[in-house]
mmCIF file of C-alpha atoms in Angstrom:
data_model
loop_
_atom_site.group_PDB
_atom_site.id
_atom_site.type_symbol
_atom_site.label_atom_id
_atom_site.label_comp_id
_atom_site.label_asym_id
_atom_site.label_seq_id
_atom_site.Cartn_x
_atom_site.Cartn_y
_atom_site.Cartn_z
ATOM 1 C CA MET O 1 193.881 19.687 37.104
ATOM 2 C CA LYS O 2 192.953 20.437 33.478
ATOM 3 C CA LYS O 3 191.783 16.845 33.002
ATOM 4 C CA ILE O 4 189.554 17.113 36.069
ATOM 5 C CA LEU O 5 188.011 20.345 34.775
ATOM 6 C CA VAL O 6 187.433 18.822 31.340
ATOM 7 C CA LEU O 7 185.809 15.729 32.852
ATOM 8 C CA LEU O 8 183.667 17.889 35.126
ATOM 9 C CA SER O 9 182.542 20.003 32.162
ATOM 10 C CA LEU O 10 181.671 16.887 30.169
ATOM 11 C CA PHE O 11 179.692 15.502 33.101
ATOM 12 C CA ILE O 12 177.702 18.737 33.425
ATOM 13 C CA LEU O 13 177.000 18.823 29.682
ATOM 14 C CA MET O 14 175.863 15.205 29.670
ATOM 15 C CA HIS O 15 173.646 15.816 32.698
ATOM 16 C CA CYS O 16 172.033 18.858 31.063
ATOM 17 C CA SER O 17 171.580 16.950 27.817
ATOM 18 C CA THR O 18 169.915 14.059 29.649
ATOM 19 C CA ASN O 19 167.546 16.450 31.407
ATOM 20 C CA ASN O 20 166.667 18.122 28.102
ATOM 21 C CA VAL O 21 165.929 14.760 26.491
ATOM 22 C CA LYS O 22 163.710 13.764 29.417
ATOM 23 C CA GLU O 23 161.816 17.062 29.268
ATOM 24 C CA THR O 24 161.320 16.669 25.514
ATOM 25 C CA GLU O 25 160.015 13.139 25.998
ATOM 26 C CA GLN O 26 157.614 14.325 28.711
ATOM 27 C CA GLN O 27 156.290 17.111 26.484
ATOM 28 C CA CYS O 28 155.746 14.678 23.641
ATOM 29 C CA LYS O 29 153.962 12.264 25.949
ATOM 30 C CA ARG O 30 151.628 15.054 27.045
ATOM 31 C CA GLY O 31 150.892 15.798 23.411
ATOM 32 C CA PHE O 32 150.057 12.160 22.640
ATOM 33 C CA GLU O 33 147.851 11.861 25.727
ATOM 34 C CA ARG O 34 146.011 15.091 24.977
ATOM 35 C CA ALA O 35 145.338 13.989 21.411
ATOM 36 C CA GLU O 36 144.049 10.582 22.503
ATOM 37 C CA SER O 37 141.787 12.239 25.071
ATOM 38 C CA ASP O 38 140.334 14.575 22.447
ATOM 39 C CA LEU O 39 139.765 11.724 20.016
ATOM 40 C CA LYS O 40 137.819 9.799 22.644
ATOM 41 C CA SER O 41 135.519 12.833 22.804
ATOM 42 C CA ASP O 42 135.226 12.852 18.984
ATOM 43 C CA SER O 43 137.088 16.153 18.887
ATOM 44 C CA LEU O 44 139.577 16.817 16.101
ATOM 45 C CA GLY O 45 142.173 19.514 16.632
ATOM 46 C CA LEU O 46 145.503 20.854 15.418
ATOM 47 C CA PHE O 47 148.144 23.177 16.816
ATOM 48 C CA PHE O 48 149.163 25.935 14.408
ATOM 49 C CA PHE O 49 152.639 27.402 14.691
ATOM 50 C CA GLU O 50 152.459 30.226 12.171
ATOM 51 C CA LEU O 51 152.360 33.986 12.084
ATOM 52 C CA PRO O 52 149.095 35.411 10.712
ATOM 53 C CA SER O 53 149.005 35.600 6.914
ATOM 54 C CA PRO O 54 146.424 35.164 4.129
ATOM 55 C CA LYS O 55 147.578 31.559 3.710
ATOM 56 C CA SER O 56 147.399 30.612 7.378
ATOM 57 C CA SER O 57 144.081 32.423 7.906
ATOM 58 C CA SER O 58 142.513 30.699 4.890
ATOM 59 C CA ARG O 59 143.833 27.320 5.981
ATOM 60 C CA ILE O 60 142.464 27.742 9.502
ATOM 61 C CA ARG O 61 139.035 28.833 8.249
ATOM 62 C CA ILE O 62 138.717 25.836 5.913
ATOM 63 C CA LEU O 63 139.771 23.388 8.613
ATOM 64 C CA LYS O 64 137.361 24.867 11.167
ATOM 65 C CA ASN O 65 134.310 25.546 9.017
ATOM 66 C CA GLU O 66 134.429 22.667 6.561
ATOM 67 C CA TYR O 67 136.119 19.881 8.494
ATOM 68 C CA GLY O 68 135.197 20.737 12.074
ATOM 69 C CA VAL O 69 138.831 20.797 13.183
ATOM 70 C CA ARG O 70 139.483 22.861 16.306
ATOM 71 C CA VAL O 71 142.549 25.036 15.835
ATOM 72 C CA VAL O 72 144.866 25.946 18.715
ATOM 73 C CA ASP O 73 147.163 28.943 18.249
ATOM 74 C CA GLY O 74 150.585 27.694 19.271
ATOM 75 C CA GLY O 75 152.465 30.880 18.405
ATOM 76 C CA ASP O 76 155.389 30.928 15.994
ATOM 77 C CA VAL O 77 157.654 28.520 17.912
ATOM 78 C CA VAL O 78 156.958 24.804 17.520
ATOM 79 C CA THR O 79 156.619 22.986 20.834
ATOM 80 C CA GLU O 80 157.248 19.293 21.291
ATOM 81 C CA GLU O 81 153.824 18.829 22.864
ATOM 82 C CA GLY O 82 152.123 20.461 19.896
ATOM 83 C CA ARG O 83 154.196 18.523 17.370
ATOM 84 C CA CYS O 84 153.326 15.182 18.945
ATOM 85 C CA TYR O 85 149.667 16.186 19.321
ATOM 86 C CA ASN O 86 149.539 17.023 15.613
ATOM 87 C CA GLU O 87 151.226 13.751 14.710
ATOM 88 C CA VAL O 88 148.303 11.813 16.182
ATOM 89 C CA MET O 89 145.622 14.201 14.943
ATOM 90 C CA GLU O 90 146.875 14.364 11.363
ATOM 91 C CA GLN O 91 146.514 10.598 11.075
ATOM 92 C CA ALA O 92 142.995 10.764 12.535
ATOM 93 C CA ILE O 93 142.004 13.537 10.107
ATOM 94 C CA LYS O 94 143.384 11.578 7.147
ATOM 95 C CA LYS O 95 141.512 8.489 8.288
ATOM 96 C CA LYS O 96 138.234 10.421 8.409
ATOM 97 C CA PHE O 97 138.565 12.594 5.305
ATOM 98 C CA GLY O 98 141.066 10.745 3.110
ATOM 99 C CA ASP O 99 144.841 10.582 2.793
ATOM 100 C CA ASP O 100 144.902 13.546 0.405
ATOM 101 C CA VAL O 101 142.863 15.886 2.608
ATOM 102 C CA PHE O 102 145.757 18.201 3.478
ATOM 103 C CA ARG O 103 146.952 18.340 -0.139
ATOM 104 C CA LYS O 104 143.459 19.380 -1.260
ATOM 105 C CA ILE O 105 143.301 22.079 1.399
ATOM 106 C CA GLU O 106 146.705 23.457 0.385
ATOM 107 C CA GLN O 107 145.676 23.553 -3.282
ATOM 108 C CA ARG O 108 142.599 25.601 -2.385
ATOM 109 C CA VAL O 109 144.589 27.921 -0.157
ATOM 110 C CA ASP O 110 147.243 28.492 -2.843
ATOM 111 C CA SER O 111 144.541 29.245 -5.414
ATOM 112 C CA LEU O 112 142.868 31.796 -3.128
ATOM 113 C CA VAL O 113 146.138 33.554 -2.340
ATOM 114 C CA LEU O 114 147.213 33.690 -6.014
ATOM 115 C CA GLN O 115 143.915 35.400 -6.831
ATOM 116 C CA GLY O 116 144.389 37.871 -4.000
ATOM 117 C CA GLN O 117 141.393 36.343 -2.245
ATOM 118 C CA GLY O 118 143.112 34.755 0.731
ATOM 119 C CA ASP O 119 141.561 35.468 4.122
ATOM 120 C CA ARG O 120 143.003 38.597 5.696
ATOM 121 C CA GLU O 121 142.325 41.273 8.256
ATOM 122 C CA ALA O 122 141.700 44.872 7.221
ATOM 123 C CA PHE O 123 144.894 46.858 6.647
ATOM 124 C CA TYR O 124 146.053 50.290 5.586
ATOM 125 C CA PRO O 125 148.229 50.291 2.435
ATOM 126 C CA GLY O 126 151.808 50.936 3.438
ATOM 127 C CA GLY O 127 151.318 49.527 6.917
ATOM 128 C CA SER O 128 152.265 51.252 10.161
ATOM 129 C CA ASP O 129 154.611 53.732 8.435
ATOM 130 C CA ALA O 130 151.797 54.994 6.205
ATOM 131 C CA ILE O 131 149.448 55.247 9.192
ATOM 132 C CA GLU O 132 152.026 57.292 11.121
ATOM 133 C CA GLN O 133 152.512 59.602 8.153
ATOM 134 C CA TYR O 134 148.760 60.141 7.806
ATOM 135 C CA LEU O 135 148.461 60.974 11.494
ATOM 136 C CA ALA O 136 151.493 63.266 11.323
ATOM 137 C CA CYS O 137 149.936 65.283 8.510
ATOM 138 C CA ASN O 138 146.391 65.400 9.858
ATOM 139 C CA LEU O 139 146.488 65.502 13.662
ATOM 140 C CA ASN O 140 145.872 68.865 15.288
ATOM 141 C CA PHE O 141 147.740 69.196 18.562
ATOM 142 C CA PRO O 142 145.846 70.937 21.401
ATOM 143 C CA ASP O 143 147.704 73.970 22.832
ATOM 144 C CA GLU O 144 147.906 72.421 26.285
ATOM 145 C CA LEU O 145 150.296 69.793 24.915
ATOM 146 C CA GLU O 146 153.174 72.284 25.198
ATOM 147 C CA SER O 147 152.963 72.289 28.993
ATOM 148 C CA MET O 148 152.810 68.508 29.331
ATOM 149 C CA ASP O 149 155.774 66.310 30.203
ATOM 150 C CA ILE O 150 154.130 63.153 28.827
ATOM 151 C CA VAL O 151 152.959 62.076 25.393
ATOM 152 C CA PRO O 152 149.149 61.894 25.432
ATOM 153 C CA THR O 153 147.968 58.611 23.944
ATOM 154 C CA VAL O 154 144.435 57.621 23.004
ATOM 155 C CA PHE O 155 143.571 53.991 22.253
ATOM 156 C CA VAL O 156 140.816 53.579 19.689
ATOM 157 C CA LYS O 157 138.921 50.879 17.842
ATOM 158 C CA VAL O 158 137.902 51.546 14.257
ATOM 159 C CA THR O 159 135.491 49.430 12.213
ATOM 160 C CA ILE O 160 136.488 49.219 8.548
ATOM 161 C CA ASP O 161 133.544 48.622 6.225
ATOM 162 C CA THR O 162 133.570 46.633 2.980
ATOM 163 C CA ALA O 163 134.426 49.767 0.985
ATOM 164 C CA GLY O 164 137.536 50.477 3.065
ATOM 165 C CA ARG O 165 136.031 53.349 5.042
ATOM 166 C CA ALA O 166 136.216 53.962 8.785
ATOM 167 C CA LYS O 167 132.576 53.282 9.611
ATOM 168 C CA GLU O 168 132.690 53.452 13.389
ATOM 169 C CA VAL O 169 135.373 54.813 15.680
ATOM 170 C CA SER O 170 135.245 54.422 19.449
ATOM 171 C CA ILE O 171 137.542 55.127 22.383
ATOM 172 C CA VAL O 172 138.995 52.066 24.078
ATOM 173 C CA LYS O 173 141.229 53.952 26.522
ATOM 174 C CA SER O 174 140.746 57.683 27.001
ATOM 175 C CA PHE O 175 143.307 60.400 27.747
ATOM 176 C CA ASN O 176 141.000 63.388 28.130
ATOM 177 C CA ASP O 177 138.023 64.806 26.263
ATOM 178 C CA LYS O 178 139.963 67.200 24.040
ATOM 179 C CA PHE O 179 142.520 64.643 22.860
ATOM 180 C CA ASP O 180 139.839 61.965 22.522
ATOM 181 C CA ARG O 181 137.758 64.168 20.200
ATOM 182 C CA GLU O 182 140.761 64.921 18.001
ATOM 183 C CA ALA O 183 141.665 61.230 17.743
ATOM 184 C CA LEU O 184 138.093 60.417 16.690
ATOM 185 C CA ARG O 185 138.038 63.274 14.190
ATOM 186 C CA VAL O 186 141.222 62.334 12.379
ATOM 187 C CA LEU O 187 140.305 58.660 12.102
ATOM 188 C CA THR O 188 136.845 59.325 10.689
ATOM 189 C CA THR O 189 138.543 61.163 7.801
ATOM 190 C CA MET O 190 140.966 58.307 7.129
ATOM 191 C CA GLU O 191 139.952 56.544 3.920
ATOM 192 C CA GLY O 192 141.621 54.066 1.602
ATOM 193 C CA TRP O 193 141.738 51.028 3.879
ATOM 194 C CA GLU O 194 141.749 47.541 2.364
ATOM 195 C CA PRO O 195 138.812 45.656 3.893
ATOM 196 C CA ALA O 196 139.035 42.246 5.501
ATOM 197 C CA ILE O 197 138.320 39.214 3.324
ATOM 198 C CA GLU O 198 136.880 35.894 4.440
ATOM 199 C CA ASN O 199 136.055 33.101 2.002
ATOM 200 C CA ARG O 200 136.437 35.515 -0.966
ATOM 201 C CA ILE O 201 133.914 37.934 0.532
ATOM 202 C CA LYS O 202 134.770 41.393 1.847
ATOM 203 C CA LYS O 203 133.554 41.923 5.392
ATOM 204 C CA GLU O 204 133.533 44.535 8.111
ATOM 205 C CA SER O 205 136.177 44.125 10.783
ATOM 206 C CA ALA O 206 137.607 45.978 13.763
ATOM 207 C CA TYR O 207 141.114 47.407 13.896
ATOM 208 C CA GLY O 208 142.906 48.715 16.989
ATOM 209 C CA LEU O 209 145.128 51.804 16.952
ATOM 210 C CA GLN O 210 146.913 53.991 19.449
ATOM 211 C CA ILE O 211 147.040 57.685 18.618
ATOM 212 C CA ARG O 212 150.141 59.320 20.109
ATOM 213 C CA PHE O 213 150.152 63.104 20.288
ATOM 214 C CA ASP O 214 153.911 63.329 19.955
ATOM 215 C CA PRO O 215 155.117 66.568 18.281
ATOM 216 C CA ARG O 216 158.079 64.695 16.840
ATOM 217 C CA ILE O 217 155.851 62.769 14.437
ATOM 218 C CA LYS O 218 155.253 65.999 12.489
ATOM 219 C CA ARG O 219 158.655 65.375 10.900
ATOM 220 C CA LYS O 220 157.117 62.372 9.155
ATOM 221 C CA CYS O 221 154.614 64.524 7.287
ATOM 222 C CA LYS O 222 155.743 64.442 3.663
ATOM 223 C CA PRO O 223 153.864 66.711 1.264
#
């Protein structure tokens, strides 16, 4: 009986493995076919499987603006279709711009990042924890909050100018007029942002935030 169970388990494993191999091959084939189709249309492209960072943002900008390479965001998990697509496209890009094209791009990207000039979005020093602490110390809670059984939340968009100031603040999703006004007030007083950078130049950019009127965040206010 044990032998039968072992053989049955092996058969199931082999069957699953065969199916996985076939699926991988099909994904790769789709990637090859998609790349060949794009090349026939004189369209160069690459899948990027990276989380946003100054290096990846700088690399994408250079490829798009200077080499005309269309960039597809593949997320942070490499797919077989994307890998095979890139395999074809990388050869086509090297053929058009030279075998050392990617090395040259990486050298430029590394230089920008070392100088602190890599492309980046606007950010608040200290990240989300620092933002929460600022809100905890500066938000005024309307009296009516005490009678509510929900946490009022206001979604806002803030434009950070090249000096790191909140230039424009607008409501994306309202809660009510009183809470909306307080969310706008506290964000317009929030200074010290690091502005976005693109191609070594500071630029204005939009940043999304949700303002939660949760009394518990007051504990995070550190004098």
